[in-house]
């Protein structure tokens, strides 16, 4: 693919999961080849699940918000997961807020996108509770050809339950997520929802091209020490891609009807203010239901918050794919 072409010269192909994965009772959790799952792990005090195949390894922390802390492409030894200078730390009683616990990587965000605030008399922790609490998980499919793990969180602040089904298939350099959020009450519920995803060193380098889901030329990552920035974009379609000058990259595609806003923030080490003091080189590319707001009520008032009627279920999907050499071509 000619990297000089703009994002608008392509029609991104999105692999949509229109229904949950089919499940299998063939649960063999002891393979060390093809698709396999490793459970019963604890890393830095957090329950951990590793899902992998011949070319890709995904590590998630059900013990900490179902955070993604590894996105490893094995043939190139490239981990797309960016971690902060402090990285993942053991849980500490003195530091429990989102920013204090933030290690980088990838977080699920629900039921709001704002700082700590009061909503209808309920105390909402910064960026919602599901990124701060433990998730349960179960293996739904475990065969050499395909594996699926379901991660579940039942919220405390709202009568919502989120189920996130993560699937890897043999030989595929990436994974798919099908998830659903169900209102378990008779009340009408409003919430904001999305994914807090970051990319940085060592994957991200100066010259990396970022094709955004809007009508404009690609963003080219500058040198270390350059100014950062933030934009909230209303997307034209649900896909973006990052491509390094050496031909290694990644694409994320998603359900843009459910998550129509992309938060694009940059920190290239040019800002020496807290909380990072010029120590990081990364971008955030995060799909959400709403643009930034002071609290959930603001999203509700402007009509961007998601709505659930009594006992309603809302589903969405997302896919992560490694792009490398010939795989980097996206058909028109």
mmCIF file of C-alpha atoms in Angstrom:
data_model
loop_
_atom_site.group_PDB
_atom_site.id
_atom_site.type_symbol
_atom_site.label_atom_id
_atom_site.label_comp_id
_atom_site.label_asym_id
_atom_site.label_seq_id
_atom_site.Cartn_x
_atom_site.Cartn_y
_atom_site.Cartn_z
ATOM 1 C CA UNK A 1 0.000 0.000 0.000
ATOM 2 C CA UNK A 2 1.204 3.554 -0.788
ATOM 3 C CA UNK A 3 1.526 5.170 2.634
ATOM 4 C CA UNK A 4 1.295 8.602 1.027
ATOM 5 C CA UNK A 5 -2.385 8.059 0.298
ATOM 6 C CA UNK A 6 -4.819 9.587 2.713
ATOM 7 C CA UNK A 7 -7.203 7.641 4.902
ATOM 8 C CA UNK A 8 -10.071 8.774 2.705
ATOM 9 C CA UNK A 9 -8.612 6.968 -0.325
ATOM 10 C CA UNK A 10 -9.591 3.678 1.280
ATOM 11 C CA UNK A 11 -12.795 2.109 2.365
ATOM 12 C CA UNK A 12 -11.872 0.323 5.559
ATOM 13 C CA UNK A 13 -13.125 -3.244 5.674
ATOM 14 C CA UNK A 14 -14.586 -4.008 9.095
ATOM 15 C CA UNK A 15 -15.071 -7.593 10.197
ATOM 16 C CA UNK A 16 -18.397 -7.415 12.002
ATOM 17 C CA UNK A 17 -19.536 -9.926 14.575
ATOM 18 C CA UNK A 18 -23.293 -9.790 14.158
ATOM 19 C CA UNK A 19 -23.900 -12.343 16.886
ATOM 20 C CA UNK A 20 -22.004 -13.878 19.800
ATOM 21 C CA UNK A 21 -19.437 -16.588 18.993
ATOM 22 C CA UNK A 22 -20.678 -20.165 18.987
ATOM 23 C CA UNK A 23 -19.537 -22.075 22.036
ATOM 24 C CA UNK A 24 -17.958 -25.467 22.492
ATOM 25 C CA UNK A 25 -17.813 -27.845 25.430
ATOM 26 C CA UNK A 26 -14.447 -29.175 24.278
ATOM 27 C CA UNK A 27 -12.433 -27.501 27.055
ATOM 28 C CA UNK A 28 -8.786 -28.520 26.823
ATOM 29 C CA UNK A 29 -6.828 -25.911 28.747
ATOM 30 C CA UNK A 30 -3.402 -27.619 28.592
ATOM 31 C CA UNK A 31 -2.279 -27.152 24.975
ATOM 32 C CA UNK A 32 0.993 -25.447 24.118
ATOM 33 C CA UNK A 33 0.309 -25.145 20.374
ATOM 34 C CA UNK A 34 -2.251 -23.534 18.039
ATOM 35 C CA UNK A 35 -4.927 -21.584 19.945
ATOM 36 C CA UNK A 36 -4.600 -21.882 23.727
ATOM 37 C CA UNK A 37 -5.626 -20.223 26.961
ATOM 38 C CA UNK A 38 -3.617 -19.941 30.176
ATOM 39 C CA UNK A 39 -5.574 -19.199 33.354
ATOM 40 C CA UNK A 40 -4.960 -19.486 37.106
ATOM 41 C CA UNK A 41 -2.211 -16.857 36.770
ATOM 42 C CA UNK A 42 -1.481 -13.960 39.131
ATOM 43 C CA UNK A 43 0.715 -11.088 37.933
ATOM 44 C CA UNK A 44 1.660 -8.352 40.421
ATOM 45 C CA UNK A 45 -1.310 -9.388 42.534
ATOM 46 C CA UNK A 46 -3.898 -9.393 39.718
ATOM 47 C CA UNK A 47 -5.713 -12.383 38.221
ATOM 48 C CA UNK A 48 -4.405 -12.760 34.660
ATOM 49 C CA UNK A 49 -5.557 -14.544 31.497
ATOM 50 C CA UNK A 50 -3.306 -15.199 28.487
ATOM 51 C CA UNK A 51 -4.864 -16.023 25.096
ATOM 52 C CA UNK A 52 -2.618 -16.837 22.153
ATOM 53 C CA UNK A 53 -2.160 -18.613 18.848
ATOM 54 C CA UNK A 54 0.815 -19.268 16.592
ATOM 55 C CA UNK A 55 1.443 -15.581 15.811
ATOM 56 C CA UNK A 56 -0.243 -13.438 18.468
ATOM 57 C CA UNK A 57 -0.470 -13.247 22.271
ATOM 58 C CA UNK A 58 -3.035 -11.258 24.254
ATOM 59 C CA UNK A 59 -2.699 -10.745 28.029
ATOM 60 C CA UNK A 60 -5.603 -9.366 30.070
ATOM 61 C CA UNK A 61 -6.146 -8.636 33.756
ATOM 62 C CA UNK A 62 -9.619 -9.654 34.966
ATOM 63 C CA UNK A 63 -8.254 -8.738 38.395
ATOM 64 C CA UNK A 64 -7.943 -5.106 37.268
ATOM 65 C CA UNK A 65 -10.749 -3.910 35.018
ATOM 66 C CA UNK A 66 -10.040 -6.544 32.311
ATOM 67 C CA UNK A 67 -7.132 -4.280 31.254
ATOM 68 C CA UNK A 68 -5.120 -5.337 28.207
ATOM 69 C CA UNK A 69 -1.388 -5.251 29.028
ATOM 70 C CA UNK A 70 0.097 -7.218 26.104
ATOM 71 C CA UNK A 71 -0.586 -7.219 22.357
ATOM 72 C CA UNK A 72 2.377 -9.215 21.073
ATOM 73 C CA UNK A 73 2.944 -10.008 17.399
ATOM 74 C CA UNK A 74 5.288 -12.975 17.688
ATOM 75 C CA UNK A 75 6.913 -13.026 14.185
ATOM 76 C CA UNK A 76 8.223 -9.453 14.619
ATOM 77 C CA UNK A 77 8.462 -9.483 18.448
ATOM 78 C CA UNK A 78 6.361 -6.302 18.481
ATOM 79 C CA UNK A 79 4.243 -5.463 21.527
ATOM 80 C CA UNK A 80 1.691 -2.810 20.565
ATOM 81 C CA UNK A 81 0.751 -2.216 24.206
ATOM 82 C CA UNK A 82 2.227 0.993 25.614
ATOM 83 C CA UNK A 83 3.025 1.171 29.332
ATOM 84 C CA UNK A 84 3.721 4.250 31.449
ATOM 85 C CA UNK A 85 7.086 4.844 33.117
ATOM 86 C CA UNK A 86 5.673 3.480 36.376
ATOM 87 C CA UNK A 87 3.935 0.601 34.621
ATOM 88 C CA UNK A 88 1.676 -1.892 36.363
ATOM 89 C CA UNK A 89 2.000 -1.798 40.149
ATOM 90 C CA UNK A 90 0.495 -3.843 42.918
ATOM 91 C CA UNK A 91 -2.734 -2.501 44.376
ATOM 92 C CA UNK A 92 -2.011 0.133 47.047
ATOM 93 C CA UNK A 93 -4.598 1.329 49.578
ATOM 94 C CA UNK A 94 -3.385 4.937 49.368
ATOM 95 C CA UNK A 95 -3.671 5.154 45.560
ATOM 96 C CA UNK A 96 -7.001 3.871 44.233
ATOM 97 C CA UNK A 97 -8.124 6.478 41.654
ATOM 98 C CA UNK A 98 -7.947 5.768 37.917
ATOM 99 C CA UNK A 99 -4.953 8.026 37.263
ATOM 100 C CA UNK A 100 -3.075 6.702 40.282
ATOM 101 C CA UNK A 101 -3.635 3.109 39.147
ATOM 102 C CA UNK A 102 -3.099 3.798 35.423
ATOM 103 C CA UNK A 103 -0.404 1.622 33.855
ATOM 104 C CA UNK A 104 -1.078 2.390 30.183
ATOM 105 C CA UNK A 105 -2.434 -0.329 27.923
ATOM 106 C CA UNK A 106 -6.157 -0.593 27.174
ATOM 107 C CA UNK A 107 -9.146 -0.097 29.506
ATOM 108 C CA UNK A 108 -12.892 -0.633 29.185
ATOM 109 C CA UNK A 109 -14.782 2.488 30.349
ATOM 110 C CA UNK A 110 -18.354 2.340 31.753
ATOM 111 C CA UNK A 111 -20.685 3.974 32.886
ATOM 112 C CA UNK A 112 -19.202 7.461 32.289
ATOM 113 C CA UNK A 113 -16.171 9.186 30.753
ATOM 114 C CA UNK A 114 -15.536 12.020 33.215
ATOM 115 C CA UNK A 115 -13.689 12.736 36.428
ATOM 116 C CA UNK A 116 -15.121 11.933 39.833
ATOM 117 C CA UNK A 117 -18.562 13.529 40.272
ATOM 118 C CA UNK A 118 -22.062 13.068 41.680
ATOM 119 C CA UNK A 119 -24.836 11.729 39.455
ATOM 120 C CA UNK A 120 -28.373 11.479 40.852
ATOM 121 C CA UNK A 121 -26.909 11.282 44.355
ATOM 122 C CA UNK A 122 -24.440 8.516 43.453
ATOM 123 C CA UNK A 123 -20.677 9.034 43.707
ATOM 124 C CA UNK A 124 -19.114 8.226 40.337
ATOM 125 C CA UNK A 125 -15.419 7.373 40.421
ATOM 126 C CA UNK A 126 -13.220 8.893 37.713
ATOM 127 C CA UNK A 127 -13.729 7.199 34.314
ATOM 128 C CA UNK A 128 -16.293 4.768 35.661
ATOM 129 C CA UNK A 129 -16.056 1.767 37.910
ATOM 130 C CA UNK A 130 -15.464 -1.136 35.509
ATOM 131 C CA UNK A 131 -11.840 -0.105 34.891
ATOM 132 C CA UNK A 132 -11.161 -0.172 38.650
ATOM 133 C CA UNK A 133 -12.906 -3.363 39.767
ATOM 134 C CA UNK A 134 -12.391 -7.103 39.327
ATOM 135 C CA UNK A 135 -14.129 -9.022 36.537
ATOM 136 C CA UNK A 136 -15.109 -12.666 36.561
ATOM 137 C CA UNK A 137 -14.365 -14.816 33.514
ATOM 138 C CA UNK A 138 -15.264 -18.160 31.961
ATOM 139 C CA UNK A 139 -13.965 -20.149 29.002
ATOM 140 C CA UNK A 140 -16.663 -20.480 26.336
ATOM 141 C CA UNK A 141 -14.658 -22.189 23.600
ATOM 142 C CA UNK A 142 -11.292 -23.927 23.731
ATOM 143 C CA UNK A 143 -10.184 -25.775 20.598
ATOM 144 C CA UNK A 144 -6.954 -25.648 18.576
ATOM 145 C CA UNK A 145 -8.850 -23.720 15.900
ATOM 146 C CA UNK A 146 -10.579 -21.102 18.078
ATOM 147 C CA UNK A 147 -10.749 -19.860 21.662
ATOM 148 C CA UNK A 148 -13.242 -17.550 23.384
ATOM 149 C CA UNK A 149 -13.201 -16.184 26.926
ATOM 150 C CA UNK A 150 -16.108 -14.218 28.398
ATOM 151 C CA UNK A 151 -15.215 -11.478 30.920
ATOM 152 C CA UNK A 152 -18.123 -10.196 33.061
ATOM 153 C CA UNK A 153 -18.641 -7.237 35.381
ATOM 154 C CA UNK A 154 -21.857 -6.441 37.265
ATOM 155 C CA UNK A 155 -21.806 -2.735 38.123
ATOM 156 C CA UNK A 156 -22.357 -1.322 41.593
ATOM 157 C CA UNK A 157 -23.487 2.189 40.655
ATOM 158 C CA UNK A 158 -26.056 1.157 38.026
ATOM 159 C CA UNK A 159 -28.130 -1.967 37.314
ATOM 160 C CA UNK A 160 -25.960 -2.879 34.323
ATOM 161 C CA UNK A 161 -23.965 -6.026 33.565
ATOM 162 C CA UNK A 162 -21.295 -6.070 30.849
ATOM 163 C CA UNK A 163 -20.173 -9.272 29.114
ATOM 164 C CA UNK A 164 -17.075 -9.100 26.916
ATOM 165 C CA UNK A 165 -16.377 -12.112 24.697
ATOM 166 C CA UNK A 166 -12.826 -12.176 23.312
ATOM 167 C CA UNK A 167 -12.028 -14.542 20.431
ATOM 168 C CA UNK A 168 -8.787 -15.647 18.758
ATOM 169 C CA UNK A 169 -8.674 -17.993 15.752
ATOM 170 C CA UNK A 170 -5.750 -20.045 14.530
ATOM 171 C CA UNK A 171 -3.141 -18.159 12.515
ATOM 172 C CA UNK A 172 -4.826 -14.751 12.846
ATOM 173 C CA UNK A 173 -2.619 -11.809 13.920
ATOM 174 C CA UNK A 174 -5.173 -10.258 16.250
ATOM 175 C CA UNK A 175 -8.481 -10.830 18.002
ATOM 176 C CA UNK A 176 -12.172 -9.892 18.039
ATOM 177 C CA UNK A 177 -14.392 -8.593 20.812
ATOM 178 C CA UNK A 178 -18.146 -9.025 20.922
ATOM 179 C CA UNK A 179 -19.691 -7.415 23.981
ATOM 180 C CA UNK A 180 -23.092 -6.631 25.381
ATOM 181 C CA UNK A 181 -24.404 -4.491 28.216
ATOM 182 C CA UNK A 182 -27.749 -5.415 29.780
ATOM 183 C CA UNK A 183 -30.044 -3.331 31.944
ATOM 184 C CA UNK A 184 -31.165 -5.663 34.743
ATOM 185 C CA UNK A 185 -33.858 -3.294 36.027
ATOM 186 C CA UNK A 186 -37.222 -1.888 35.006
ATOM 187 C CA UNK A 187 -35.801 1.659 34.974
ATOM 188 C CA UNK A 188 -34.576 3.572 31.934
ATOM 189 C CA UNK A 189 -30.784 3.853 32.255
ATOM 190 C CA UNK A 190 -28.324 6.278 30.626
ATOM 191 C CA UNK A 191 -24.572 5.719 30.522
ATOM 192 C CA UNK A 192 -21.438 6.449 28.518
ATOM 193 C CA UNK A 193 -19.288 3.584 27.275
ATOM 194 C CA UNK A 194 -16.141 2.923 25.281
ATOM 195 C CA UNK A 195 -12.489 1.893 25.118
ATOM 196 C CA UNK A 196 -9.447 3.781 26.431
ATOM 197 C CA UNK A 197 -6.651 2.586 24.077
ATOM 198 C CA UNK A 198 -3.077 3.889 23.881
ATOM 199 C CA UNK A 199 -0.060 3.253 21.653
ATOM 200 C CA UNK A 200 3.493 4.347 22.459
ATOM 201 C CA UNK A 201 7.114 3.339 22.706
ATOM 202 C CA UNK A 202 8.634 0.979 21.771
ATOM 203 C CA UNK A 203 6.119 0.401 18.938
ATOM 204 C CA UNK A 204 5.375 4.066 18.235
ATOM 205 C CA UNK A 205 8.254 5.914 16.544
ATOM 206 C CA UNK A 206 8.663 9.284 14.813
ATOM 207 C CA UNK A 207 7.358 9.055 11.269
ATOM 208 C CA UNK A 208 4.546 6.641 12.151
ATOM 209 C CA UNK A 209 1.497 7.399 10.001
ATOM 210 C CA UNK A 210 -1.923 7.418 11.707
ATOM 211 C CA UNK A 211 -4.891 7.200 9.355
ATOM 212 C CA UNK A 212 -7.878 8.583 11.234
ATOM 213 C CA UNK A 213 -11.570 7.870 10.496
ATOM 214 C CA UNK A 214 -12.170 11.438 9.295
ATOM 215 C CA UNK A 215 -11.713 13.258 5.991
ATOM 216 C CA UNK A 216 -8.155 14.565 6.308
ATOM 217 C CA UNK A 217 -4.558 13.484 5.596
ATOM 218 C CA UNK A 218 -2.820 11.064 7.958
ATOM 219 C CA UNK A 219 -1.259 12.378 11.149
ATOM 220 C CA UNK A 220 2.528 11.869 11.159
ATOM 221 C CA UNK A 221 4.068 11.269 14.578
ATOM 222 C CA UNK A 222 6.746 13.938 15.269
ATOM 223 C CA UNK A 223 10.095 13.729 17.045
ATOM 224 C CA UNK A 224 10.443 13.309 20.806
ATOM 225 C CA UNK A 225 10.013 16.619 22.642
ATOM 226 C CA UNK A 226 7.338 17.907 20.267
ATOM 227 C CA UNK A 227 4.111 19.465 21.590
ATOM 228 C CA UNK A 228 1.197 17.125 22.256
ATOM 229 C CA UNK A 229 -2.504 17.844 21.887
ATOM 230 C CA UNK A 230 -6.073 16.613 22.143
ATOM 231 C CA UNK A 231 -8.991 16.376 19.705
ATOM 232 C CA UNK A 232 -12.457 14.873 19.924
ATOM 233 C CA UNK A 233 -13.481 13.659 16.465
ATOM 234 C CA UNK A 234 -16.897 12.632 15.135
ATOM 235 C CA UNK A 235 -15.942 9.660 12.975
ATOM 236 C CA UNK A 236 -16.927 9.004 9.366
ATOM 237 C CA UNK A 237 -16.409 5.253 9.802
ATOM 238 C CA UNK A 238 -15.212 2.919 12.522
ATOM 239 C CA UNK A 239 -11.567 2.154 11.748
ATOM 240 C CA UNK A 240 -8.117 3.647 12.178
ATOM 241 C CA UNK A 241 -4.644 2.358 11.462
ATOM 242 C CA UNK A 242 -1.095 3.094 12.549
ATOM 243 C CA UNK A 243 1.828 2.242 10.247
ATOM 244 C CA UNK A 244 5.493 2.633 11.134
ATOM 245 C CA UNK A 245 8.031 3.541 8.434
ATOM 246 C CA UNK A 246 9.385 -0.034 8.585
ATOM 247 C CA UNK A 247 6.000 -1.497 7.552
ATOM 248 C CA UNK A 248 4.768 -2.755 10.930
ATOM 249 C CA UNK A 249 1.393 -1.459 12.074
ATOM 250 C CA UNK A 250 -2.009 -2.144 13.564
ATOM 251 C CA UNK A 251 -5.636 -1.500 12.727
ATOM 252 C CA UNK A 252 -8.596 -1.251 15.073
ATOM 253 C CA UNK A 253 -12.102 -1.411 13.624
ATOM 254 C CA UNK A 254 -15.282 -1.018 15.642
ATOM 255 C CA UNK A 255 -19.018 -0.447 15.713
ATOM 256 C CA UNK A 256 -19.145 3.279 14.909
ATOM 257 C CA UNK A 257 -22.908 3.401 15.419
ATOM 258 C CA UNK A 258 -22.347 2.620 19.104
ATOM 259 C CA UNK A 259 -19.049 4.506 19.528
ATOM 260 C CA UNK A 260 -19.178 7.491 17.121
ATOM 261 C CA UNK A 261 -16.594 9.675 18.892
ATOM 262 C CA UNK A 262 -12.818 9.212 18.784
ATOM 263 C CA UNK A 263 -10.679 10.916 21.418
ATOM 264 C CA UNK A 264 -7.230 11.514 19.925
ATOM 265 C CA UNK A 265 -4.640 12.698 22.437
ATOM 266 C CA UNK A 266 -0.884 12.971 22.083
ATOM 267 C CA UNK A 267 2.044 13.220 24.493
ATOM 268 C CA UNK A 268 5.430 13.380 22.782
ATOM 269 C CA UNK A 269 7.470 14.465 25.784
ATOM 270 C CA UNK A 270 7.172 18.191 25.118
ATOM 271 C CA UNK A 271 4.939 18.866 28.134
ATOM 272 C CA UNK A 272 6.741 18.759 31.486
ATOM 273 C CA UNK A 273 3.618 19.291 33.610
ATOM 274 C CA UNK A 274 1.991 16.593 35.795
ATOM 275 C CA UNK A 275 1.136 13.776 35.687
ATOM 276 C CA UNK A 276 3.815 12.613 33.223
ATOM 277 C CA UNK A 277 6.498 15.363 33.382
ATOM 278 C CA UNK A 278 7.696 14.904 29.807
ATOM 279 C CA UNK A 279 8.612 11.234 30.289
ATOM 280 C CA UNK A 280 6.286 9.630 27.733
ATOM 281 C CA UNK A 281 5.944 9.249 23.977
ATOM 282 C CA UNK A 282 2.464 7.988 23.130
ATOM 283 C CA UNK A 283 -0.934 8.607 21.591
ATOM 284 C CA UNK A 284 -4.431 7.742 22.765
ATOM 285 C CA UNK A 285 -6.982 6.624 20.151
ATOM 286 C CA UNK A 286 -10.147 5.970 22.125
ATOM 287 C CA UNK A 287 -13.646 5.253 20.837
ATOM 288 C CA UNK A 288 -16.561 6.410 22.992
ATOM 289 C CA UNK A 289 -20.277 7.112 22.917
ATOM 290 C CA UNK A 290 -19.750 10.827 23.659
ATOM 291 C CA UNK A 291 -17.230 13.672 23.443
ATOM 292 C CA UNK A 292 -15.653 14.841 26.730
ATOM 293 C CA UNK A 293 -18.081 16.075 29.375
ATOM 294 C CA UNK A 294 -17.973 17.421 32.909
ATOM 295 C CA UNK A 295 -20.180 14.529 34.023
ATOM 296 C CA UNK A 296 -22.700 11.969 32.820
ATOM 297 C CA UNK A 297 -25.585 14.457 33.090
ATOM 298 C CA UNK A 298 -23.950 16.679 30.460
ATOM 299 C CA UNK A 299 -23.823 13.754 28.008
ATOM 300 C CA UNK A 300 -27.478 13.005 28.733
ATOM 301 C CA UNK A 301 -28.497 16.642 28.242
ATOM 302 C CA UNK A 302 -26.846 16.912 24.824
ATOM 303 C CA UNK A 303 -28.208 13.540 23.679
ATOM 304 C CA UNK A 304 -24.964 11.589 23.269
ATOM 305 C CA UNK A 305 -25.242 9.177 26.222
ATOM 306 C CA UNK A 306 -26.394 5.637 25.440
ATOM 307 C CA UNK A 307 -29.885 4.651 26.604
ATOM 308 C CA UNK A 308 -31.210 1.314 27.880
ATOM 309 C CA UNK A 309 -34.918 0.670 28.333
ATOM 310 C CA UNK A 310 -36.101 -1.851 30.941
ATOM 311 C CA UNK A 311 -34.187 -5.146 30.575
ATOM 312 C CA UNK A 312 -32.720 -4.052 27.232
ATOM 313 C CA UNK A 313 -29.383 -5.368 25.940
ATOM 314 C CA UNK A 314 -27.074 -3.271 23.758
ATOM 315 C CA UNK A 315 -24.243 -5.004 21.895
ATOM 316 C CA UNK A 316 -21.141 -3.812 20.066
ATOM 317 C CA UNK A 317 -18.032 -5.256 18.427
ATOM 318 C CA UNK A 318 -14.376 -4.426 17.904
ATOM 319 C CA UNK A 319 -11.400 -5.996 16.138
ATOM 320 C CA UNK A 320 -7.619 -5.593 16.548
ATOM 321 C CA UNK A 321 -5.413 -6.652 13.613
ATOM 322 C CA UNK A 322 -1.648 -6.509 13.131
ATOM 323 C CA UNK A 323 -0.568 -5.083 9.771
ATOM 324 C CA UNK A 324 2.760 -6.285 8.408
ATOM 325 C CA UNK A 325 4.084 -6.084 4.840
ATOM 326 C CA UNK A 326 1.470 -7.676 2.545
ATOM 327 C CA UNK A 327 -1.029 -7.776 5.413
ATOM 328 C CA UNK A 328 -0.898 -3.969 5.553
ATOM 329 C CA UNK A 329 -2.902 -3.632 2.343
ATOM 330 C CA UNK A 330 -6.565 -2.737 2.913
ATOM 331 C CA UNK A 331 -8.605 -3.502 -0.180
ATOM 332 C CA UNK A 332 -10.617 -0.756 -1.756
#
